[in-house]
PDB file of C-alpha atoms in Angstrom:
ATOM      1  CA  UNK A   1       0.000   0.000   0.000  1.00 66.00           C
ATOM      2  CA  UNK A   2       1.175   3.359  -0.943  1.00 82.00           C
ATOM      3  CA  UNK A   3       1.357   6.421   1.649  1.00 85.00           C
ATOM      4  CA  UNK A   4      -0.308   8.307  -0.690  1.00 88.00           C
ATOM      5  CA  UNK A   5      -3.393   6.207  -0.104  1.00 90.00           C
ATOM      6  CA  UNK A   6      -3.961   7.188   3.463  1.00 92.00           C
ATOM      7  CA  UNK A   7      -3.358  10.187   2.843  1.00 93.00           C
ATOM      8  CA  UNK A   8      -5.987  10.882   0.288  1.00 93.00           C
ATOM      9  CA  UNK A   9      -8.693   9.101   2.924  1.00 94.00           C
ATOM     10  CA  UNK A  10      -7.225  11.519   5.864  1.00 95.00           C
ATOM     11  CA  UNK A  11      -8.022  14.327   3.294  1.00 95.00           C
ATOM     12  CA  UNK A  12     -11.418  13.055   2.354  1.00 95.00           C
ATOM     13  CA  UNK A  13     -11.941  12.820   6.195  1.00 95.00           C
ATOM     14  CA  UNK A  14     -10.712  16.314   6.290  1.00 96.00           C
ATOM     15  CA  UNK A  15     -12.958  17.976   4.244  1.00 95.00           C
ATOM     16  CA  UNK A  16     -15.846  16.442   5.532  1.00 95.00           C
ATOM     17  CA  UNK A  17     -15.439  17.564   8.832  1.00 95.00           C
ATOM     18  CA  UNK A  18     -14.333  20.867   7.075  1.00 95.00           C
ATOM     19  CA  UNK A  19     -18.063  20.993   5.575  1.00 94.00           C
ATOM     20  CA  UNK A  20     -19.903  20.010   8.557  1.00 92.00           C
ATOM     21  CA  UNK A  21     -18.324  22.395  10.753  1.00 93.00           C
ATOM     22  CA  UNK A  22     -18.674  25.407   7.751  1.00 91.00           C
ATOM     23  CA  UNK A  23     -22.895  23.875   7.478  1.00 90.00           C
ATOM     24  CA  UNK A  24     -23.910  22.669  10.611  1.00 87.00           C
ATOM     25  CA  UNK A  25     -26.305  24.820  13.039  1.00 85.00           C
ATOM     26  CA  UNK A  26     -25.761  22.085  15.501  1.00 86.00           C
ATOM     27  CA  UNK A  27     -23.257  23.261  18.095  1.00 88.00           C
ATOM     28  CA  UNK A  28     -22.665  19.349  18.915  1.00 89.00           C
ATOM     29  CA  UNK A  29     -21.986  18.202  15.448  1.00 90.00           C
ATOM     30  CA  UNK A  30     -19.518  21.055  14.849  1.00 92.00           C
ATOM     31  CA  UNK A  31     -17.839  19.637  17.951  1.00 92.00           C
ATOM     32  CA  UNK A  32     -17.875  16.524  16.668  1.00 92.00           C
ATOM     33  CA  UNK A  33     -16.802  17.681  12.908  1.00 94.00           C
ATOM     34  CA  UNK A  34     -13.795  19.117  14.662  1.00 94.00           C
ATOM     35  CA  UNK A  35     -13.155  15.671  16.526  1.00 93.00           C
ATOM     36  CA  UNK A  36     -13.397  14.109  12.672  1.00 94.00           C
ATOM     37  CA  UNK A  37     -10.824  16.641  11.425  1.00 95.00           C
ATOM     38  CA  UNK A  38      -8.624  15.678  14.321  1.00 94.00           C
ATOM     39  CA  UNK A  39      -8.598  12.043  13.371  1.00 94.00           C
ATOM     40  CA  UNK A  40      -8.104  12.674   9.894  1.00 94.00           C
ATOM     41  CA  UNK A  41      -4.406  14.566  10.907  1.00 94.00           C
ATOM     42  CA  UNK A  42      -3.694  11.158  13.341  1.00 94.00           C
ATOM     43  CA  UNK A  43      -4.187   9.296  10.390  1.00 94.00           C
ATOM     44  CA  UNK A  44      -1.436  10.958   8.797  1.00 93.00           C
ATOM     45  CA  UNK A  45       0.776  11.264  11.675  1.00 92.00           C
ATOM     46  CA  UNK A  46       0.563   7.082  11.981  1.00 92.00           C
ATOM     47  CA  UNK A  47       0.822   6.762   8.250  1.00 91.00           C
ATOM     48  CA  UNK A  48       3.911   9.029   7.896  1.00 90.00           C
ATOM     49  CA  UNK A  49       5.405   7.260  10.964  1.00 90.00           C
ATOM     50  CA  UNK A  50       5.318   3.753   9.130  1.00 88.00           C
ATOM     51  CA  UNK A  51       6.068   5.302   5.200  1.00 86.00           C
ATOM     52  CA  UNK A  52       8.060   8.340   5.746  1.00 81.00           C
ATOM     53  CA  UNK A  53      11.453   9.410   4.857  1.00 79.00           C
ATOM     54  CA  UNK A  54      12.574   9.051   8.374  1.00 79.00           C
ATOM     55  CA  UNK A  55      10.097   6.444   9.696  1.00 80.00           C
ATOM     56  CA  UNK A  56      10.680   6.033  13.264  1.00 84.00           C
ATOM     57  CA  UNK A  57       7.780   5.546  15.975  1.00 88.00           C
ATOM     58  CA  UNK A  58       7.860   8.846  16.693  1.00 89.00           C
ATOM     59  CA  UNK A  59       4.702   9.622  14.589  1.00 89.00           C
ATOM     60  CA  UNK A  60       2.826   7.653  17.415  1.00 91.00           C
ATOM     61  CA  UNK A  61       3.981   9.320  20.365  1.00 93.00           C
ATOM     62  CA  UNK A  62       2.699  12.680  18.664  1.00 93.00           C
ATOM     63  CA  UNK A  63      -0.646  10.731  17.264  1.00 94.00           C
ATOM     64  CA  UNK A  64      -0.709   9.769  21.235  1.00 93.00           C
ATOM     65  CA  UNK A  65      -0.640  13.300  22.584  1.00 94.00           C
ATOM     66  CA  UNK A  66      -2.847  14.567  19.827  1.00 94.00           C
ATOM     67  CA  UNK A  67      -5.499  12.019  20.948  1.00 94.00           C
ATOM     68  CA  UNK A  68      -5.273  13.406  24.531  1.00 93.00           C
ATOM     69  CA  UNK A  69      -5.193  17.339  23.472  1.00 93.00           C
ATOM     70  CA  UNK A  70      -8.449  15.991  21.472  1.00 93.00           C
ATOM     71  CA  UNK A  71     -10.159  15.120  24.658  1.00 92.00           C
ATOM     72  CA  UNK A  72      -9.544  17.789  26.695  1.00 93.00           C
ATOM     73  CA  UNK A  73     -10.340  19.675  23.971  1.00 93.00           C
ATOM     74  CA  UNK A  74     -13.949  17.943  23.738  1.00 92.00           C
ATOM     75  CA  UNK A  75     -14.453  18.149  27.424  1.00 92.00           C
ATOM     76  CA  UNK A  76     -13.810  21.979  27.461  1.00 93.00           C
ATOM     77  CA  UNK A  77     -15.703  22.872  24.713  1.00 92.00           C
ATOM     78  CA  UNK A  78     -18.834  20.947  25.861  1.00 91.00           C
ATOM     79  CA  UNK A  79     -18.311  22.887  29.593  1.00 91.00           C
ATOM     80  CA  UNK A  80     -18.890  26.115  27.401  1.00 90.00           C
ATOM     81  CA  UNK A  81     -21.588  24.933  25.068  1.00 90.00           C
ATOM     82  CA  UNK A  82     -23.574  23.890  28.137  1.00 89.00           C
ATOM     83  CA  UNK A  83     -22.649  27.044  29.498  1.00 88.00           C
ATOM     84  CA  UNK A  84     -23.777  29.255  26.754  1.00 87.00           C
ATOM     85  CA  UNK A  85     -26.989  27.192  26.479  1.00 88.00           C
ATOM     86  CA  UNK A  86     -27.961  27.954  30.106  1.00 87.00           C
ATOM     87  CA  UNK A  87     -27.478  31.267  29.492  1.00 84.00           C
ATOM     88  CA  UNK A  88     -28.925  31.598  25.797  1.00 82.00           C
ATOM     89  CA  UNK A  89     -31.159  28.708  25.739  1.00 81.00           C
ATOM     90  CA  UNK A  90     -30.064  27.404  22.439  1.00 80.00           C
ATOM     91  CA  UNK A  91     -27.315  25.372  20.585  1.00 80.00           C
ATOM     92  CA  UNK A  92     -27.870  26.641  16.794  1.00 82.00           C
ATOM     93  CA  UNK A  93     -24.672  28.313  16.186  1.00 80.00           C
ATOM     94  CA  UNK A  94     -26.319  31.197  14.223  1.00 78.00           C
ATOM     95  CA  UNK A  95     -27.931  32.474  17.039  1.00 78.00           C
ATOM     96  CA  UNK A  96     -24.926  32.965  18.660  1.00 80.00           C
ATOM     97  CA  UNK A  97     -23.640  36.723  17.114  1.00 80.00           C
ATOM     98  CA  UNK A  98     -22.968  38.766  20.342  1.00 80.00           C
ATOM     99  CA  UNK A  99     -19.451  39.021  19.213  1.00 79.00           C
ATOM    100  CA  UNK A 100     -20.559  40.320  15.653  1.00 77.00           C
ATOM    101  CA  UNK A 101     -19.466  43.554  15.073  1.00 69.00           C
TER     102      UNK A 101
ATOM    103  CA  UNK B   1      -2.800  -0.745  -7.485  1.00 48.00           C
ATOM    104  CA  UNK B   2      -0.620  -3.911  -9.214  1.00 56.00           C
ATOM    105  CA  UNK B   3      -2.002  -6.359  -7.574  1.00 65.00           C
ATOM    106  CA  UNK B   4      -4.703  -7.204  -5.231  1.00 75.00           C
ATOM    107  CA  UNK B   5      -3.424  -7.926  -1.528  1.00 84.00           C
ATOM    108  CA  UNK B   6      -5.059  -9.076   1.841  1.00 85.00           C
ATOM    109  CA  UNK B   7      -4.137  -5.395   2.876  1.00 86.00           C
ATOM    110  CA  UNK B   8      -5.998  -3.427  -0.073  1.00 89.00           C
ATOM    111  CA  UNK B   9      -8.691  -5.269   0.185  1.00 91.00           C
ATOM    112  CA  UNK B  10      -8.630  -4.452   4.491  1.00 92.00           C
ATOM    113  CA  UNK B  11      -7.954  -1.008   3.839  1.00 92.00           C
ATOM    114  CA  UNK B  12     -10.701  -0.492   1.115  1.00 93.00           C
ATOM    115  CA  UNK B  13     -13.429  -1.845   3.476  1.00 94.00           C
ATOM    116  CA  UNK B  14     -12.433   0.338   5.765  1.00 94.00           C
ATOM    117  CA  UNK B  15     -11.787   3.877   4.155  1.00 94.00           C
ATOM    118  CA  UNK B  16     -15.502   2.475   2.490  1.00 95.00           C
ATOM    119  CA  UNK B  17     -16.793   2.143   6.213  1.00 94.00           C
ATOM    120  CA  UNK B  18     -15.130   5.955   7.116  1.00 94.00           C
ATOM    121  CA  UNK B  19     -15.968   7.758   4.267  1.00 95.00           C
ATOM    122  CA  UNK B  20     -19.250   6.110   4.413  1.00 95.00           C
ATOM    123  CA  UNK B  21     -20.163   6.861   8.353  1.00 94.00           C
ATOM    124  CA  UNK B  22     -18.956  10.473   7.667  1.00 94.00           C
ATOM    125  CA  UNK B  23     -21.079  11.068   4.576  1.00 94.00           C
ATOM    126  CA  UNK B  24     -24.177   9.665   6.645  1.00 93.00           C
ATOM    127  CA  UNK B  25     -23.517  12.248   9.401  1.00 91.00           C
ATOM    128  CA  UNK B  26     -23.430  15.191   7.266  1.00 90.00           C
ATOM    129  CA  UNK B  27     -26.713  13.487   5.688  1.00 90.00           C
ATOM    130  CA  UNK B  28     -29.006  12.665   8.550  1.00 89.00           C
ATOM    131  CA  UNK B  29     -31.302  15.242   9.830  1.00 86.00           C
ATOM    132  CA  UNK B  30     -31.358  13.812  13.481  1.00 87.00           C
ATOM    133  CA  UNK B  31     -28.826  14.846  16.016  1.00 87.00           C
ATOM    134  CA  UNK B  32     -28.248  11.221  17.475  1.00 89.00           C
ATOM    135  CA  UNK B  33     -27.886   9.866  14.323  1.00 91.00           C
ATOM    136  CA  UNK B  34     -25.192  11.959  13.292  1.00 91.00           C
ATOM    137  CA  UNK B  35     -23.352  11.299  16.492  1.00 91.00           C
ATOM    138  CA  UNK B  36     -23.422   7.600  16.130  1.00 92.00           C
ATOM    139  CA  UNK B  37     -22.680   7.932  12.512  1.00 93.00           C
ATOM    140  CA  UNK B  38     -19.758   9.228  13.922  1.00 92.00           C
ATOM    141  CA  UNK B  39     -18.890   6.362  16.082  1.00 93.00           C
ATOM    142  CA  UNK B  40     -18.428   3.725  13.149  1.00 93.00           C
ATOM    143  CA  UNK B  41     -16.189   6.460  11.599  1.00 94.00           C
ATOM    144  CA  UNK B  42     -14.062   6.428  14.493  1.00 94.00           C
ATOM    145  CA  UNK B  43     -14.203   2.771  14.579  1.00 94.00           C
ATOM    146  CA  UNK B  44     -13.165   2.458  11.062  1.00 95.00           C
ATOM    147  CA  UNK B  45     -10.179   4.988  11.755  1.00 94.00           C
ATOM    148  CA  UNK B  46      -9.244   1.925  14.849  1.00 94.00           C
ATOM    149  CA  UNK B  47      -9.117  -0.416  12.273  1.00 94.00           C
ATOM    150  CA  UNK B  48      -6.991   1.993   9.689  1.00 94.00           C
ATOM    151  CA  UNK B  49      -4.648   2.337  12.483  1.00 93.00           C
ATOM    152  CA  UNK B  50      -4.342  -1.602  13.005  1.00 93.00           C
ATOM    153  CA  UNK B  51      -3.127  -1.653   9.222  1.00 91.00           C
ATOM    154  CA  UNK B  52      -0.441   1.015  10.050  1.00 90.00           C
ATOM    155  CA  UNK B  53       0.886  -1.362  12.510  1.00 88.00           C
ATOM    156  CA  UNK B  54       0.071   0.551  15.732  1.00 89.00           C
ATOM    157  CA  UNK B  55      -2.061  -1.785  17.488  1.00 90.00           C
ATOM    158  CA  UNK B  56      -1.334   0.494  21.108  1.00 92.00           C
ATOM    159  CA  UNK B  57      -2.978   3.454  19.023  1.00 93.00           C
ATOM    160  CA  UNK B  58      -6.053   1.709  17.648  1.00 94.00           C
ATOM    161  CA  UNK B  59      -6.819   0.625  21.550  1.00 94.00           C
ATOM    162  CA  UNK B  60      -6.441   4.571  22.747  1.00 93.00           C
ATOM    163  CA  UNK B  61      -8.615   5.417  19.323  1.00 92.00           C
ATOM    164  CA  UNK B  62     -11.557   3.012  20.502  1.00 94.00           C
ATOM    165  CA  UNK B  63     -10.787   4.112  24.105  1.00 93.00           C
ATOM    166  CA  UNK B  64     -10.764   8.061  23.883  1.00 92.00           C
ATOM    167  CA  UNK B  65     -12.816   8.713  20.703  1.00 90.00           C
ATOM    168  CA  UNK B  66     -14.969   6.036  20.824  1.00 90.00           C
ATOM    169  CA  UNK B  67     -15.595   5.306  24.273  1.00 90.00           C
ATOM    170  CA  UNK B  68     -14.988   8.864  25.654  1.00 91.00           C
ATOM    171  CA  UNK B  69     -15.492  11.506  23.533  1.00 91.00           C
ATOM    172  CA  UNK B  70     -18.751   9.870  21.782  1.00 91.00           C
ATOM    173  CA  UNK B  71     -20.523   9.586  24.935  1.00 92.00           C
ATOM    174  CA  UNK B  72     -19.078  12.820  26.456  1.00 90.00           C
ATOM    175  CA  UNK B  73     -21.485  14.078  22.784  1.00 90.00           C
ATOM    176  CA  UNK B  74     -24.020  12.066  23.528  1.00 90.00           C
ATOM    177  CA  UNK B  75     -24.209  13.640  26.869  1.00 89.00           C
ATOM    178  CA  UNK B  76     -24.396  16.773  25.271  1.00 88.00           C
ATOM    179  CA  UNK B  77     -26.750  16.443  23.168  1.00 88.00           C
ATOM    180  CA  UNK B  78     -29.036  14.658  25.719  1.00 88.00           C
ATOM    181  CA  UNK B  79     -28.822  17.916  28.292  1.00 85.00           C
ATOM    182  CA  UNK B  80     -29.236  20.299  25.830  1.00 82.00           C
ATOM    183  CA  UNK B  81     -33.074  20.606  24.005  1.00 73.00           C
ATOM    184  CA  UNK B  82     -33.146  21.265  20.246  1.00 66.00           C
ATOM    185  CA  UNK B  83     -35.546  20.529  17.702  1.00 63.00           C
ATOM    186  CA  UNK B  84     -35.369  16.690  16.477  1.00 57.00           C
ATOM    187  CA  UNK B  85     -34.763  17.201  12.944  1.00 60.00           C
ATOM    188  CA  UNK B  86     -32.573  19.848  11.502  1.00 60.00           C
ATOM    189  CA  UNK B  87     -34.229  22.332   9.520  1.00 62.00           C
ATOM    190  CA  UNK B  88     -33.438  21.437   5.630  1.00 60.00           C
ATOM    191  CA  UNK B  89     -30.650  24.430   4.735  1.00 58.00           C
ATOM    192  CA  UNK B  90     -32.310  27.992   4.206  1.00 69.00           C
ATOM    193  CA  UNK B  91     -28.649  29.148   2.913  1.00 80.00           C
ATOM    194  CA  UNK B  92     -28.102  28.230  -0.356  1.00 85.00           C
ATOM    195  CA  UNK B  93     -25.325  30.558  -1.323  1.00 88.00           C
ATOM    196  CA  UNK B  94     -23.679  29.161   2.105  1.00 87.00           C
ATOM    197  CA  UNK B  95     -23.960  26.054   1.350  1.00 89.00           C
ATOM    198  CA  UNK B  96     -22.474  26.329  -2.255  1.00 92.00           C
ATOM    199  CA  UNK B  97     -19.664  28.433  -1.389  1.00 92.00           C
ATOM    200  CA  UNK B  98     -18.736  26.145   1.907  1.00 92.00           C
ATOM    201  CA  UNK B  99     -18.546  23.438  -0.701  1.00 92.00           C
ATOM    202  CA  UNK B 100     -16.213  25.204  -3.559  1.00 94.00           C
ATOM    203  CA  UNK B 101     -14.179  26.107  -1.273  1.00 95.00           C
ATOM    204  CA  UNK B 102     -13.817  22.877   0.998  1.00 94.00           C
ATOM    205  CA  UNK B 103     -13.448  21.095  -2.605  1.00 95.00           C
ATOM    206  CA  UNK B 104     -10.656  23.530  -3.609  1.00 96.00           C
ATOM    207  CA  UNK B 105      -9.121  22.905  -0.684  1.00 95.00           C
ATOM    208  CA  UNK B 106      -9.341  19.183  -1.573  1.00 94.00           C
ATOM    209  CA  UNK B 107      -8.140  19.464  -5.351  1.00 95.00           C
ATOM    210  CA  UNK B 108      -4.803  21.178  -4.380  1.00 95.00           C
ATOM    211  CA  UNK B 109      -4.253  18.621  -1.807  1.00 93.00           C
ATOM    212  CA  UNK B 110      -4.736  16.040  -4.462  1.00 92.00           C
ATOM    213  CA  UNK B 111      -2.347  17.493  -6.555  1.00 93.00           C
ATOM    214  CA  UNK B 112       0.584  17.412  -3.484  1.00 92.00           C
ATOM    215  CA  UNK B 113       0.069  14.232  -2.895  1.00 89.00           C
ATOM    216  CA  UNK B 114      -0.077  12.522  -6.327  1.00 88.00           C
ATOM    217  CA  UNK B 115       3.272  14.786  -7.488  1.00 89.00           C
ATOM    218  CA  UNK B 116       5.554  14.680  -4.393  1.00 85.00           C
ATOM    219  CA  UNK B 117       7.823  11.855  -4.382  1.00 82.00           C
ATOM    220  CA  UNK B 118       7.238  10.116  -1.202  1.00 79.00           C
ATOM    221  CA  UNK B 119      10.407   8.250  -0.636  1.00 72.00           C
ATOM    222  CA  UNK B 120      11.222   5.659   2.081  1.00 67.00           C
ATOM    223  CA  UNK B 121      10.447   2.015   2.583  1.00 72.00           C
ATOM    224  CA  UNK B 122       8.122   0.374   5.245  1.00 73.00           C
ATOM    225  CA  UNK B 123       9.831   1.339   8.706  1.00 73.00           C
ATOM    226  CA  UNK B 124      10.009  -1.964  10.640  1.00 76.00           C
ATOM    227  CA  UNK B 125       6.607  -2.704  12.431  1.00 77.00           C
ATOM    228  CA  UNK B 126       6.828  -0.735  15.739  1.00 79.00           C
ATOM    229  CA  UNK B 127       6.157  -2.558  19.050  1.00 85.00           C
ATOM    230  CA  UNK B 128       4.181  -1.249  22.105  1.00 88.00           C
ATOM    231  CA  UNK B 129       7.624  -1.999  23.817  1.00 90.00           C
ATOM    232  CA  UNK B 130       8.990   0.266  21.333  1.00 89.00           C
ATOM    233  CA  UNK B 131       6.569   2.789  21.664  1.00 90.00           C
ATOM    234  CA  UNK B 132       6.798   2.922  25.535  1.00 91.00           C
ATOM    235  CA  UNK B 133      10.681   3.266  25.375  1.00 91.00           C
ATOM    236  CA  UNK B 134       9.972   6.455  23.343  1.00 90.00           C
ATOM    237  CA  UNK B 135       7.254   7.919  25.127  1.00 91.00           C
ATOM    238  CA  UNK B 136       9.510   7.511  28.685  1.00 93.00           C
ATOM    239  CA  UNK B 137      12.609   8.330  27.463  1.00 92.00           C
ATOM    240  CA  UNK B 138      12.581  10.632  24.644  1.00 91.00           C
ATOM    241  CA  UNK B 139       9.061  12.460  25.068  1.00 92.00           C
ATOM    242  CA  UNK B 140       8.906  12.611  29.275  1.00 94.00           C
ATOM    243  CA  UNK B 141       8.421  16.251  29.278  1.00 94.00           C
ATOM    244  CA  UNK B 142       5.792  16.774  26.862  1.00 93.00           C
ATOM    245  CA  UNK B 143       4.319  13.816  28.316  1.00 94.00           C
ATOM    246  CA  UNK B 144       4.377  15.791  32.059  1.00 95.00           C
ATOM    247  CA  UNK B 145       3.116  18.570  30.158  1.00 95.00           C
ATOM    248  CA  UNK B 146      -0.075  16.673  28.812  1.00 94.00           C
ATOM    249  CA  UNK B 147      -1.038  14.806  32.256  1.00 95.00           C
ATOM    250  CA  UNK B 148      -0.677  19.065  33.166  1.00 96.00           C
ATOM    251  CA  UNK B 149      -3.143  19.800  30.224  1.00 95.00           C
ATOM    252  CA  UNK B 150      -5.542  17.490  31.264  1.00 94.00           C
ATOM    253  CA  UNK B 151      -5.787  18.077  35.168  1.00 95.00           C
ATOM    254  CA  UNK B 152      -6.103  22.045  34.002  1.00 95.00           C
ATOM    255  CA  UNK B 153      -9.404  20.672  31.415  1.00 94.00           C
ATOM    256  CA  UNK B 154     -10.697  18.917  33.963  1.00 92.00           C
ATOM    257  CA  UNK B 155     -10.831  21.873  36.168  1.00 93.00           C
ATOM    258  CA  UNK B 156     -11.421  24.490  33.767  1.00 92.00           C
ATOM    259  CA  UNK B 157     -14.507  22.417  32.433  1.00 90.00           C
ATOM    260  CA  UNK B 158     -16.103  22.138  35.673  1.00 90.00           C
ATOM    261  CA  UNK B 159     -15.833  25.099  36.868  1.00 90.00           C
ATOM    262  CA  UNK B 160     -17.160  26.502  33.431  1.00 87.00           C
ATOM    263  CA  UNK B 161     -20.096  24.494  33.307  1.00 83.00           C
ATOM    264  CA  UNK B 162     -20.608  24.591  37.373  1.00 83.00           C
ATOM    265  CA  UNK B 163     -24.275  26.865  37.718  1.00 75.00           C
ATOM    266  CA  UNK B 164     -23.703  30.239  39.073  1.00 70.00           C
ATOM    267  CA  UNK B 165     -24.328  30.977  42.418  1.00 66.00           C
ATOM    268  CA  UNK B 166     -26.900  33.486  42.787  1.00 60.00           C
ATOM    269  CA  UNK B 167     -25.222  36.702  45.068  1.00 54.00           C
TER     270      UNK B 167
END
C-alpha cells in the first residue's frame, strides 16, 4: 500500500469535517466535525510514521498526545456549550452573534 | 494498485466504512444519528490504524474517541433541548460556497500528494515496547506537560459548566 493512499482518505476525512463544521447549526456536530478533522491529521501522523522518509515511531507518540489534546479539547468545549446554552437557551450556532461587530 | 493484496482489500473496506459513516452524518437530519454515525467512523479509523501497525494506538482510538469523547457528545446532546430534525438548509449561497471552497481545498491537496515523491520504505513494524521506550525516554516532558493539560481541562470544564451561584 502506498502512503499516498492514506493520505488521500485523511483528506477526504478532512474535508468532511471541514463541511460540517462550515454547514452545521448544531453546536454538537460542529464539535464533533472538529473531533473528525482531528482524526483525519492522526491518520497521517501514523501513516507518515510507518512510510516516511525518516520512519521512526515517533509519529505515534505525537498521534498519542494529539489524541489526549483531542479530549480535553472535547471536554472543554462541551463545559462552554452547556454554558452558553444555560445562558442563551439554544445550541444553533447562528444564534450565537454577540461578538458580531 | 498492481495487484490485489489481503491489505488493499482491508484497507478499502475500511476507508468504504469511514468515508461512508462520515457522509451519513453530514446526511441525517437527526442529532443522534449523526453522532453515532460518527462512532463507526471512528471505529473504522481503529481499524486503519491496526493496518499502520500501531495496534497500542487503535486501543487509545476506541478508548478516547470512541468510548470517551462519543458519549461525552451524547451527553451533550441529551442535556441540551433542540428541535429533532434539523431544519433542511435555508442558505443556499452558504452552502455552495462552503462546498467550492472545501473542494478547492481538496483538489490542491490532491495534486501534493499525487506529485511529491514520497520516498522511504516500510519502517520496521513498531512494538508497544517500542513505543513505551519512546514515550519515557525521549518524550517525558511533553508527556508531564499533557497529564498538566488534562488536570487544568478537567478543572477548567467544571468550573465553566458549574451553575452560578446566585449573590
Amino acid at each position: 500500500m502506498p502512503v499516498t493512499s492514506y493520505l488521500v482518505l485523511a483528506a477526504i476525512l478532512f474535508c468532511i469535517g471541514l463541511y460540517g463544521v462550515l454547514t452545521k447549526r448544531n453546536a454538537v456536530i460542529v464539535l464533533l466535525s472538529i473531533e473528525l478533522m482531528l482524526s483525519a491529521a492522526n491518520i497521517n501522523f501514523v501513516a507518515f510514521s510507518k512510510y516516511g522518509l525518516y520512519a521512526n515511531v515517533t509519529g505515534q507518540v505525537f498521534s498519542l498526545f494529539s489524541i489526549a489534546v483531542t479530549a480535553a479539547e472535547a471536554a472543554v468545549g462541551l463545559a462552554i456549550l452547556i454554558a452558553l446554552y444555560r445562558r442563551r437557551g439554544t445550541v444553533e450556532m447562528d444564534q450565537f452573534h454577540s461578538l458580531k461587530g | 494498485m498492481p495487484s490485489v493484496s489481503g491489505e488493499f482489500i482491508a484497507f478499502f473496506i475500511l476507508a468504504v466504512m469511514a468515508i461512508g459513516g462520515a457522509v451519513f452524518m453530514i446526511n441525517f437530519t437527526r442529532v443522534m444519528h449523526m453522532a453515532l454515525a460518527l462512532v463507526f467512523t471512528f471505529l473504522s479509523i481503529a481499524g486503519i490504524f491496526i493496518l499502520l501497525d500501531a495496534e497500542y494506538l487503535a486501543m487509545v482510538q476506541i478508548l478516547i474517541n470512541v468510548g470517551a469523547v462519543s458519549v461525552l457528545m451524547v451527553f451533550g446532546i441529551m442535556l441540551t433541548r433542540h428541535k429533532q430534525e434539523e431544519k433542511p438548509k435555508a442558505r443556499p449561497l452558504h452552502t455552495i460556497l462552503s462546498l467550492l471552497g472545501v473542494a478547492a481545498l481538496f483538489a490542491v491537496m490532491w495534486r501534493i500528494f499525487y506529485t511529491t515523491p514520497f520516498g522511504g520504505d516500510p519502517a520496521d513494524p513498531a512494538t508497544v515496547q517500542s513505543l513505551g521506550e519512546s514515550i519515557f525516554k525521549q518524550h517525558v516532558i511533553p508527556l508531564e506537560l499533557t497529564a498538566v493539560l488534562l488536570l487544568v481541562a478537567l478543572v477548567g470544564a467544571i468550573i465553566l459548566a458549574k451553575r452560578e451561584e446566585s449573590k
